[in-house]
């Protein structure tokens, strides 16, 4: 049985932001930038003996996850609050 696409409920502004992330980071240039960010910021976060560097790297890795979540949201079916499905 085929899996039903997930439905996200969002405000009109949020839905537009999801679409913007999707359009930006799935373009040829955006995909290259995202890969560069992953290679620079998505590396192992723990730095022995340096809690501040560990903290900085953790924040960077979380930022990449934030971008990827927005891209995923943009690729899903979105229902704008009070509107029909987009």
XYZ file of C-alpha atoms in Angstrom:
86
model
C 0.000 0.000 0.000
C 1.373 3.421 -0.976
C 2.200 5.798 1.845
C 0.015 8.895 1.972
C 1.930 12.171 1.680
C 2.252 14.020 4.962
C 0.134 17.112 5.365
C 1.558 20.143 7.134
C -0.688 22.872 8.448
C 0.921 26.281 8.282
C 0.107 29.937 8.093
C 0.313 31.520 4.650
C 3.636 33.123 5.608
C 5.098 29.812 6.819
C 3.928 27.991 3.700
C 5.629 30.595 1.509
C 8.827 30.309 3.559
C 8.825 26.502 3.114
C 8.413 26.951 -0.644
C 11.254 29.505 -0.670
C 13.629 27.101 1.104
C 12.656 24.326 -1.293
C 13.167 26.514 -4.377
C 16.449 27.926 -3.104
C 18.171 24.775 -1.908
C 16.972 22.441 -4.669
C 18.312 24.716 -7.402
C 21.701 23.756 -8.842
C 23.450 26.594 -7.012
C 21.531 26.120 -3.779
C 22.267 22.389 -3.698
C 25.994 23.128 -4.092
C 25.861 25.707 -1.296
C 24.034 23.278 0.986
C 26.631 20.569 0.293
C 29.392 23.061 1.120
C 27.642 24.028 4.357
C 27.289 20.362 5.282
C 30.968 19.691 4.649
C 32.015 22.741 6.691
C 29.395 22.681 9.441
C 28.017 19.173 9.556
C 31.160 17.495 10.839
C 31.527 15.811 14.204
C 30.610 18.336 16.875
C 32.649 17.088 19.839
C 36.065 18.714 20.289
C 38.022 17.189 23.184
C 39.042 19.800 25.759
C 37.230 22.709 24.090
C 33.649 23.090 25.221
C 33.155 26.325 23.272
C 34.278 24.788 19.987
C 31.988 21.819 20.679
C 29.131 24.252 21.333
C 29.863 26.229 18.133
C 29.981 23.076 16.010
C 26.762 21.786 17.566
C 24.982 25.042 16.697
C 26.312 24.850 13.127
C 25.113 21.267 12.750
C 21.687 22.223 14.134
C 21.493 25.053 11.595
C 22.014 22.563 8.738
C 19.257 20.366 10.209
C 16.982 23.439 10.345
C 17.545 24.131 6.635
C 16.938 20.480 5.723
C 13.702 20.466 7.742
C 12.441 23.545 5.855
C 13.316 21.904 2.522
C 11.425 18.759 3.544
C 8.448 20.829 4.681
C 8.377 22.603 1.315
C 8.295 19.290 -0.519
C 5.274 18.062 1.436
C 1.644 18.859 0.919
C 0.837 22.040 2.839
C -2.550 23.166 4.066
C -2.714 26.879 4.759
C -4.746 27.588 7.860
C -8.270 28.397 6.745
C -7.575 27.565 3.061
C -7.685 24.511 0.844
C -4.681 22.261 0.376
C -1.865 23.824 -1.674
